[in-house]
Coordinates of C-alpha atoms in Angstrom, one line a residue:
X1 CA -28.8 3.8 -71.5
X2 CA -28.9 5.1 -68.0
X3 CA -28.8 3.8 -64.6
X4 CA -29.3 4.8 -60.8
X5 CA -27.2 3.0 -58.2
X6 CA -28.8 3.4 -54.8
X7 CA -26.0 3.3 -52.2
X8 CA -22.5 4.2 -51.9
X9 CA -20.8 1.6 -50.6
X10 CA -18.2 -0.7 -51.9
X11 CA -20.6 -2.5 -53.9
X12 CA -22.6 0.3 -55.1
X13 CA -19.4 2.2 -55.7
X14 CA -17.9 -0.7 -57.9
X15 CA -20.9 -1.4 -59.7
X16 CA -21.2 2.3 -60.7
X17 CA -17.3 2.2 -61.7
X18 CA -18.4 -0.9 -64.0
X19 CA -21.2 0.6 -65.8
X20 CA -19.7 3.8 -66.5
X21 CA -17.0 1.8 -68.1
X22 CA -19.3 0.0 -70.1
X23 CA -21.0 3.0 -71.6
X24 CA -23.9 3.7 -68.9
X25 CA -24.7 7.1 -67.6
X26 CA -25.0 6.2 -63.8
X27 CA -26.1 8.4 -61.0
X28 CA -25.5 7.1 -57.3
X29 CA -27.9 7.9 -54.8
X30 CA -26.5 7.8 -50.9
X31 CA -28.9 8.6 -47.9
X32 CA -25.9 9.8 -45.6
X33 CA -24.9 13.3 -46.2
X34 CA -21.5 12.7 -46.4
X35 CA -19.2 10.1 -47.8
X36 CA -17.7 8.0 -44.8
X37 CA -17.6 4.4 -45.0
X38 CA -18.1 2.7 -41.6
X39 CA -16.2 -0.2 -40.7
X40 CA -12.6 -1.0 -39.4
X41 CA -10.5 -3.7 -41.6
X42 CA -11.8 -5.7 -44.6
X43 CA -10.6 -9.0 -46.2
X44 CA -10.0 -9.4 -49.7
X45 CA -9.4 -12.6 -50.9
X46 CA -8.2 -13.0 -54.7
X47 CA -11.4 -13.3 -56.2
X48 CA -12.2 -9.8 -54.8
X49 CA -9.1 -8.4 -56.5
X50 CA -9.6 -10.1 -59.9
X51 CA -13.1 -8.6 -60.0
X52 CA -11.7 -5.1 -59.3
X53 CA -9.3 -5.5 -62.2
X54 CA -12.3 -6.6 -64.4
X55 CA -14.2 -3.2 -63.1
X56 CA -11.3 -1.1 -64.1
X57 CA -7.8 -2.5 -65.4
X58 CA -5.1 -2.3 -62.2
X59 CA -7.6 -1.3 -60.0
X60 CA -7.1 -4.5 -58.1
X61 CA -3.4 -4.2 -58.2
X62 CA -3.4 -1.1 -56.2
X63 CA -4.0 -2.9 -53.4
X64 CA -0.8 -3.8 -51.4
X65 CA -0.4 -7.4 -50.4
X66 CA -0.5 -8.4 -46.8
X67 CA 2.7 -9.8 -45.1
X68 CA 1.5 -12.5 -43.0
X69 CA 3.9 -14.2 -40.5
X70 CA 5.0 -17.5 -40.8
X71 CA 2.7 -18.6 -37.8
X72 CA -0.8 -17.5 -39.6
X73 CA -3.8 -19.3 -39.3
X74 CA -6.5 -21.0 -36.8
X75 CA -5.7 -21.6 -33.6
X76 CA -7.1 -23.0 -30.3
X77 CA -7.6 -21.5 -26.9
X78 CA -3.9 -22.8 -25.9
X79 CA -2.6 -20.9 -28.8
X80 CA -1.9 -24.6 -30.6
X81 CA -1.9 -24.0 -34.4
X82 CA -4.9 -26.1 -36.0
X83 CA -4.7 -25.2 -39.6
X84 CA -2.1 -22.8 -41.0
X85 CA -2.0 -20.2 -43.8
X86 CA 1.3 -21.3 -45.4
X87 CA -0.6 -23.6 -47.9
X88 CA -2.5 -20.7 -49.2
X89 CA 0.1 -18.2 -49.4
X90 CA 2.1 -20.5 -51.2
X91 CA -0.6 -20.8 -54.0
X92 CA -1.3 -17.1 -54.1
X93 CA -4.6 -18.0 -52.3
X94 CA -4.2 -15.7 -48.7
X95 CA -6.2 -12.6 -48.5
X96 CA -5.1 -9.1 -48.3
X97 CA -6.2 -7.0 -45.4
X98 CA -6.7 -3.1 -45.7
X99 CA -8.5 -0.5 -43.9
X100 CA -12.2 -0.4 -45.4
X101 CA -11.8 3.3 -45.5
X102 CA -8.8 3.0 -47.9
X103 CA -11.0 0.5 -50.0
X104 CA -13.9 3.0 -50.3
X105 CA -11.8 5.8 -51.1
X106 CA -9.9 3.7 -53.8
X107 CA -13.7 3.0 -55.6
X108 CA -14.8 6.3 -55.0
X109 CA -11.5 7.8 -57.0
X110 CA -12.7 5.3 -59.7
X111 CA -15.8 6.4 -60.2
X112 CA -15.7 10.2 -59.0
X113 CA -17.2 11.9 -56.3
X114 CA -19.2 13.6 -58.8
X115 CA -21.5 10.6 -59.3
X116 CA -22.9 10.5 -56.0
X117 CA -25.9 12.4 -54.8
X118 CA -25.6 12.9 -51.0
X119 CA -28.6 13.2 -48.5
X120 CA -30.8 11.6 -51.1
X121 CA -32.9 9.0 -49.3
X122 CA -35.1 6.8 -51.5
X123 CA -38.6 6.9 -50.1
X124 CA -40.6 5.8 -53.2
X125 CA -40.3 4.1 -56.7
X126 CA -42.7 3.9 -59.4
X127 CA -42.5 3.5 -63.7
X128 CA -43.5 6.2 -66.0
X129 CA -45.4 5.1 -69.2
X130 CA -42.1 5.2 -71.0
X131 CA -41.4 2.3 -68.4
X132 CA -38.4 4.2 -67.0
X133 CA -38.2 4.1 -63.4
X134 CA -38.7 7.3 -61.2
X135 CA -37.5 7.5 -57.8
X136 CA -38.5 9.9 -55.2
X137 CA -36.2 11.1 -52.4
X138 CA -37.1 12.7 -49.0
X139 CA -36.0 15.6 -50.1
X140 CA -38.3 16.2 -52.7
X141 CA -36.0 15.5 -55.5
X142 CA -36.9 12.7 -58.4
X143 CA -34.6 10.7 -60.4
X144 CA -35.1 8.4 -63.2
X145 CA -33.3 5.8 -65.3
X146 CA -33.7 2.6 -67.5
X147 CA -31.9 0.4 -64.9
X148 CA -32.1 0.6 -61.2
X149 CA -29.4 -1.5 -59.0
X150 CA -30.3 -1.6 -55.4
X151 CA -26.9 -1.8 -53.4
X152 CA -28.5 -0.2 -50.3
X153 CA -27.7 -3.2 -47.6
X154 CA -29.3 -5.6 -45.8
X155 CA -32.0 -3.3 -45.1
X156 CA -32.8 -2.3 -48.6
X157 CA -35.7 -0.3 -49.2
X158 CA -36.3 -1.5 -52.9
X159 CA -35.3 -5.4 -52.1
X160 CA -39.4 -6.0 -52.3
X161 CA -39.6 -5.2 -55.6
X162 CA -37.7 -8.2 -56.5
X163 CA -38.4 -10.4 -53.6
X164 CA -40.4 -9.6 -50.7
X165 CA -39.6 -12.8 -48.8
X166 CA -35.9 -11.9 -47.5
X167 CA -35.8 -10.6 -44.3
X168 CA -32.7 -9.7 -41.7
X169 CA -32.5 -12.3 -39.1
X170 CA -30.4 -12.0 -35.8
X171 CA -27.7 -14.9 -35.5
X172 CA -27.7 -14.8 -32.0
X173 CA -23.8 -13.0 -32.2
X174 CA -22.2 -9.9 -31.3
X175 CA -19.5 -8.7 -33.4
X176 CA -16.6 -6.4 -32.5
X177 CA -13.9 -5.0 -34.7
X178 CA -11.4 -2.3 -34.6
X179 CA -8.0 -0.9 -35.5
X180 CA -4.9 -0.4 -33.2
X181 CA -2.4 2.1 -34.9
X182 CA 1.1 1.0 -35.3
X183 CA 3.5 1.1 -32.5
X184 CA 0.8 1.3 -29.8
X185 CA 1.1 -2.3 -28.6
X186 CA 4.6 -3.5 -26.9
X187 CA 4.5 -6.9 -28.0
X188 CA 6.9 -10.1 -27.9
X189 CA 8.3 -10.8 -31.2
X190 CA 6.7 -14.3 -31.1
X191 CA 3.2 -12.5 -30.6
X192 CA 3.5 -10.0 -33.0
X193 CA 1.6 -10.0 -36.1
X194 CA 3.8 -7.6 -38.5
X195 CA 6.8 -9.5 -37.7
X196 CA 7.7 -12.4 -40.3
X197 CA 8.3 -14.5 -37.2
X198 CA 5.5 -13.2 -35.2
X199 CA 1.7 -14.6 -35.1
X200 CA -1.7 -13.6 -36.9
X201 CA -5.2 -15.5 -37.7
X202 CA -8.0 -16.3 -35.8
X203 CA -8.3 -18.1 -32.2
X204 CA -11.2 -20.4 -31.6
X205 CA -13.0 -21.1 -28.2
X206 CA -16.0 -22.1 -27.5
X207 CA -19.2 -20.0 -29.0
X208 CA -16.6 -17.2 -29.6
X209 CA -13.5 -16.3 -31.8
X210 CA -11.0 -13.6 -31.8
X211 CA -9.2 -12.5 -35.1
X212 CA -6.0 -10.4 -35.7
X213 CA -4.6 -9.4 -39.3
X214 CA -1.7 -7.2 -39.7
X215 CA -1.8 -4.0 -41.7
X216 CA 0.7 -2.7 -44.4
X217 CA 1.5 0.4 -42.1
X218 CA 2.2 -1.9 -39.0
X219 CA -1.1 -1.5 -37.4
X220 CA -3.5 -4.5 -36.5
X221 CA -7.0 -5.1 -37.6
X222 CA -8.5 -7.1 -35.1
X223 CA -12.3 -8.9 -34.9
X224 CA -14.4 -10.8 -32.1
X225 CA -17.6 -12.4 -31.8
X226 CA -19.3 -14.6 -29.7
X227 CA -22.9 -15.7 -28.7
X228 CA -24.6 -13.1 -26.7
X229 CA -27.9 -13.7 -24.7
X230 CA -31.2 -12.1 -25.3
X231 CA -32.5 -8.9 -23.2
X232 CA -35.8 -11.0 -23.2
X233 CA -37.7 -8.5 -25.4
X234 CA -35.9 -10.1 -28.8
X235 CA -32.9 -7.5 -28.7
X236 CA -29.8 -9.0 -28.2
X237 CA -27.4 -7.5 -25.2
X238 CA -24.6 -6.1 -26.4
X239 CA -21.9 -5.9 -24.0
X240 CA -19.5 -2.7 -23.2
X241 CA -16.0 -2.8 -24.1
X242 CA -15.1 -4.0 -20.5
X243 CA -17.0 -7.1 -20.9
X244 CA -15.2 -7.9 -23.8
X245 CA -11.6 -7.3 -22.4
X246 CA -12.7 -9.6 -19.3
X247 CA -14.3 -12.0 -21.9
X248 CA -10.6 -12.7 -23.5
X249 CA -8.6 -11.6 -20.7
X250 CA -7.1 -15.4 -20.1
X251 CA -7.3 -15.7 -24.2
X252 CA -3.0 -16.4 -25.8
X253 CA -1.1 -13.3 -26.5
X254 CA -1.3 -10.9 -28.0
X255 CA -5.2 -11.2 -27.8
X256 CA -5.4 -9.4 -24.5
X257 CA -2.8 -7.1 -25.2
X258 CA -4.5 -5.9 -28.2
X259 CA -7.8 -5.4 -26.5
X260 CA -6.1 -3.2 -23.5
X261 CA -4.5 -1.2 -26.6
X262 CA -7.7 -1.0 -28.3
X263 CA -9.5 0.6 -25.7
X264 CA -8.3 3.8 -26.4
X265 CA -9.4 3.7 -30.0
X266 CA -12.9 3.6 -31.6
X267 CA -14.5 0.0 -32.2
X268 CA -17.6 -0.8 -33.6
X269 CA -20.0 -3.4 -32.4
X270 CA -22.9 -4.7 -34.0
X271 CA -25.5 -7.7 -33.7
X272 CA -24.8 -10.5 -36.0
X273 CA -27.3 -10.4 -39.0
X274 CA -27.8 -12.2 -42.1
X275 CA -30.6 -12.5 -44.8
X276 CA -32.9 -15.3 -44.5
X277 CA -34.3 -16.5 -46.4
X278 CA -32.0 -15.6 -49.3
X279 CA -34.0 -14.1 -52.6
X280 CA -35.0 -16.3 -54.9
X281 CA -33.9 -14.3 -57.7
X282 CA -31.7 -11.0 -58.0
X283 CA -33.3 -9.2 -60.6
X284 CA -37.0 -8.4 -62.0
X285 CA -38.2 -6.1 -64.5
X286 CA -35.3 -3.5 -64.7
X287 CA -33.9 -3.9 -61.4
X288 CA -30.9 -5.6 -60.0
X289 CA -30.2 -6.4 -56.3
X290 CA -26.4 -6.4 -55.2
X291 CA -24.1 -7.1 -52.3
X292 CA -25.8 -7.0 -49.0
X293 CA -29.5 -6.4 -50.3
X294 CA -28.5 -9.5 -52.6
X295 CA -26.9 -12.2 -50.0
X296 CA -25.7 -10.2 -46.9
X297 CA -23.7 -13.1 -45.0
X298 CA -21.9 -14.0 -42.2
X299 CA -18.0 -12.8 -41.9
X300 CA -16.8 -16.2 -41.3
X301 CA -15.6 -16.7 -44.8
X302 CA -14.8 -13.0 -45.6
X303 CA -16.6 -13.1 -48.9
X304 CA -19.1 -10.4 -48.1
X305 CA -17.6 -7.8 -49.7
X306 CA -15.7 -9.9 -52.3
X307 CA -18.9 -11.1 -53.3
X308 CA -20.4 -7.6 -53.7
X309 CA -17.4 -6.9 -55.9
X310 CA -17.9 -10.2 -58.0
X311 CA -21.8 -8.4 -58.6
X312 CA -20.3 -5.6 -59.6
X313 CA -18.3 -7.0 -62.2
X314 CA -20.5 -9.4 -63.7
X315 CA -23.3 -6.8 -63.9
X316 CA -20.9 -4.7 -65.8
X317 CA -19.9 -7.2 -68.1
X318 CA -23.4 -8.3 -68.7
X319 CA -23.9 -4.8 -70.1
X320 CA -21.0 -5.0 -72.6
X321 CA -22.4 -8.4 -73.8
X322 CA -25.8 -7.4 -74.0
X323 CA -27.9 -4.3 -75.6
X324 CA -31.2 -4.5 -73.6
X325 CA -31.8 -4.0 -69.9
X326 CA -33.6 -7.5 -70.1
X327 CA -31.3 -9.6 -71.5
X328 CA -28.3 -8.0 -69.7
X329 CA -30.2 -8.8 -66.2
X330 CA -31.1 -12.5 -67.3
X331 CA -27.6 -13.0 -67.8
X332 CA -26.3 -11.5 -64.4
X333 CA -28.9 -13.5 -62.5
X334 CA -28.0 -16.5 -64.3
X335 CA -24.0 -16.1 -63.7
X336 CA -24.7 -14.4 -59.9
X337 CA -27.6 -16.0 -58.0
X338 CA -26.3 -19.8 -57.8
X339 CA -22.8 -18.8 -56.7
X340 CA -23.5 -15.7 -54.4
X341 CA -26.1 -18.0 -52.5
X342 CA -24.0 -21.0 -52.4
X343 CA -21.2 -18.7 -51.0
X344 CA -24.0 -17.4 -48.3
X345 CA -25.2 -20.8 -47.4
X346 CA -21.3 -21.8 -46.9
X347 CA -20.6 -19.0 -44.8
X348 CA -23.5 -20.0 -42.4
X349 CA -21.9 -23.5 -42.3
X350 CA -18.8 -21.9 -41.3
X351 CA -19.9 -19.8 -38.7
X352 CA -21.5 -22.4 -36.7
X353 CA -18.3 -24.4 -36.9
X354 CA -15.9 -21.9 -36.0
X355 CA -18.1 -20.8 -33.2
X356 CA -19.6 -24.3 -32.1
X357 CA -21.2 -24.2 -28.7
X358 CA -20.1 -27.0 -26.3
X359 CA -17.0 -28.0 -24.8
X360 CA -16.7 -31.4 -26.3
X361 CA -17.9 -30.5 -29.6
X362 CA -15.4 -28.0 -29.8
X363 CA -12.7 -30.0 -29.1
X364 CA -13.8 -32.6 -31.4
X365 CA -13.9 -29.9 -34.1
X366 CA -10.3 -28.6 -33.1
X367 CA -9.0 -32.6 -33.3
X368 CA -10.6 -32.6 -36.8
X369 CA -9.3 -29.5 -38.4
X370 CA -5.7 -30.2 -36.9
X371 CA -5.5 -33.5 -38.9
X372 CA -6.6 -31.8 -42.4
X373 CA -3.2 -31.4 -44.5
X374 CA -2.6 -28.0 -46.0
X375 CA -2.8 -29.1 -49.4
X376 CA -6.6 -30.2 -48.7
X377 CA -7.5 -26.7 -47.2
X378 CA -5.7 -25.1 -49.8
X379 CA -7.7 -27.2 -52.5
X380 CA -11.1 -26.3 -51.0
X381 CA -10.2 -22.8 -50.9
X382 CA -8.9 -22.7 -54.4
X383 CA -12.5 -24.4 -55.6
X384 CA -14.3 -21.0 -54.0
X385 CA -12.5 -18.2 -55.3
X386 CA -12.3 -19.9 -58.5
X387 CA -15.8 -20.2 -58.8
X388 CA -15.7 -16.6 -60.2
X389 CA -13.7 -16.2 -63.8
X390 CA -13.5 -12.0 -64.3
X391 CA -15.7 -11.4 -67.2

């Protein structure tokens, strides 16, 4: 049996790794002319690491653990801890944070770079009399296979074959993210996210958040999100970096210091988008949706890439369990559609909570969050993560 995976992002490389291990011949079609995963840092929760181990034994264990400072969690604008990470760390539920490029390289090594065909933008798809898919690329090349996996992102060119209703929707927010290398920001010990007695996590304001995560090499991954006005023609106004620094200048350290240092390094800025409505199914007639093509979600739970890796592990398991494409895809859809949809909807609720508008509503949120016991938060996270069992 053979398969074509469209898209060489994290989900595409992950599923190609798993399908090859299940015995399928796999080709990956990537529209870009070179492999360079766009992004800064990425959070991998325990469910994602289990999924990676299911794709290839030991793959998840190659991700180094993040050393979270004692004062890690969610803070208010005054720097007061509202929800600590300690309870999650104690139960092995805290995420690890890595450079997105490092994860991409790890998955590329696992599947083999020779499987990726660059500059292969799919422009048409049909079926031959034999039932095999035929995908035509912009360069005129044609590729055939029994199975097609659409892992080509929120603007998937193939998703309409499975469900034509979902479309990218602007959330009204703008997100920034970047990495500051080690040794660049001189911080006092209590504000250093790479010290055991330091500080890391998210600060929640009114309609805006700022997050800081330590990296293994001593650098930081930072991100920010805030409501941005429309320019009047439906497009979202994207501020420049100086606007961002002014917005967060009065926030507790090390937020201003990190942004001052980050000005010298590349930063990504993009409008927030989700898939809405979500697909009614993830499979149809020999094709499967995976990752953002299936369930692009708000980043508020840090589950976007995690769910893509879950998709990959389950789809690979489907072809180990079943001998036909139809049987395997039916099992994949039954396993993944309910869970991934539930996580995507929960991420929307989490985003509304973290970026609530209005000072009074934010104050109520902060008071409520501050009285929830650590053990209750750990239980909620555990239930979310344990919904995935490595196949």
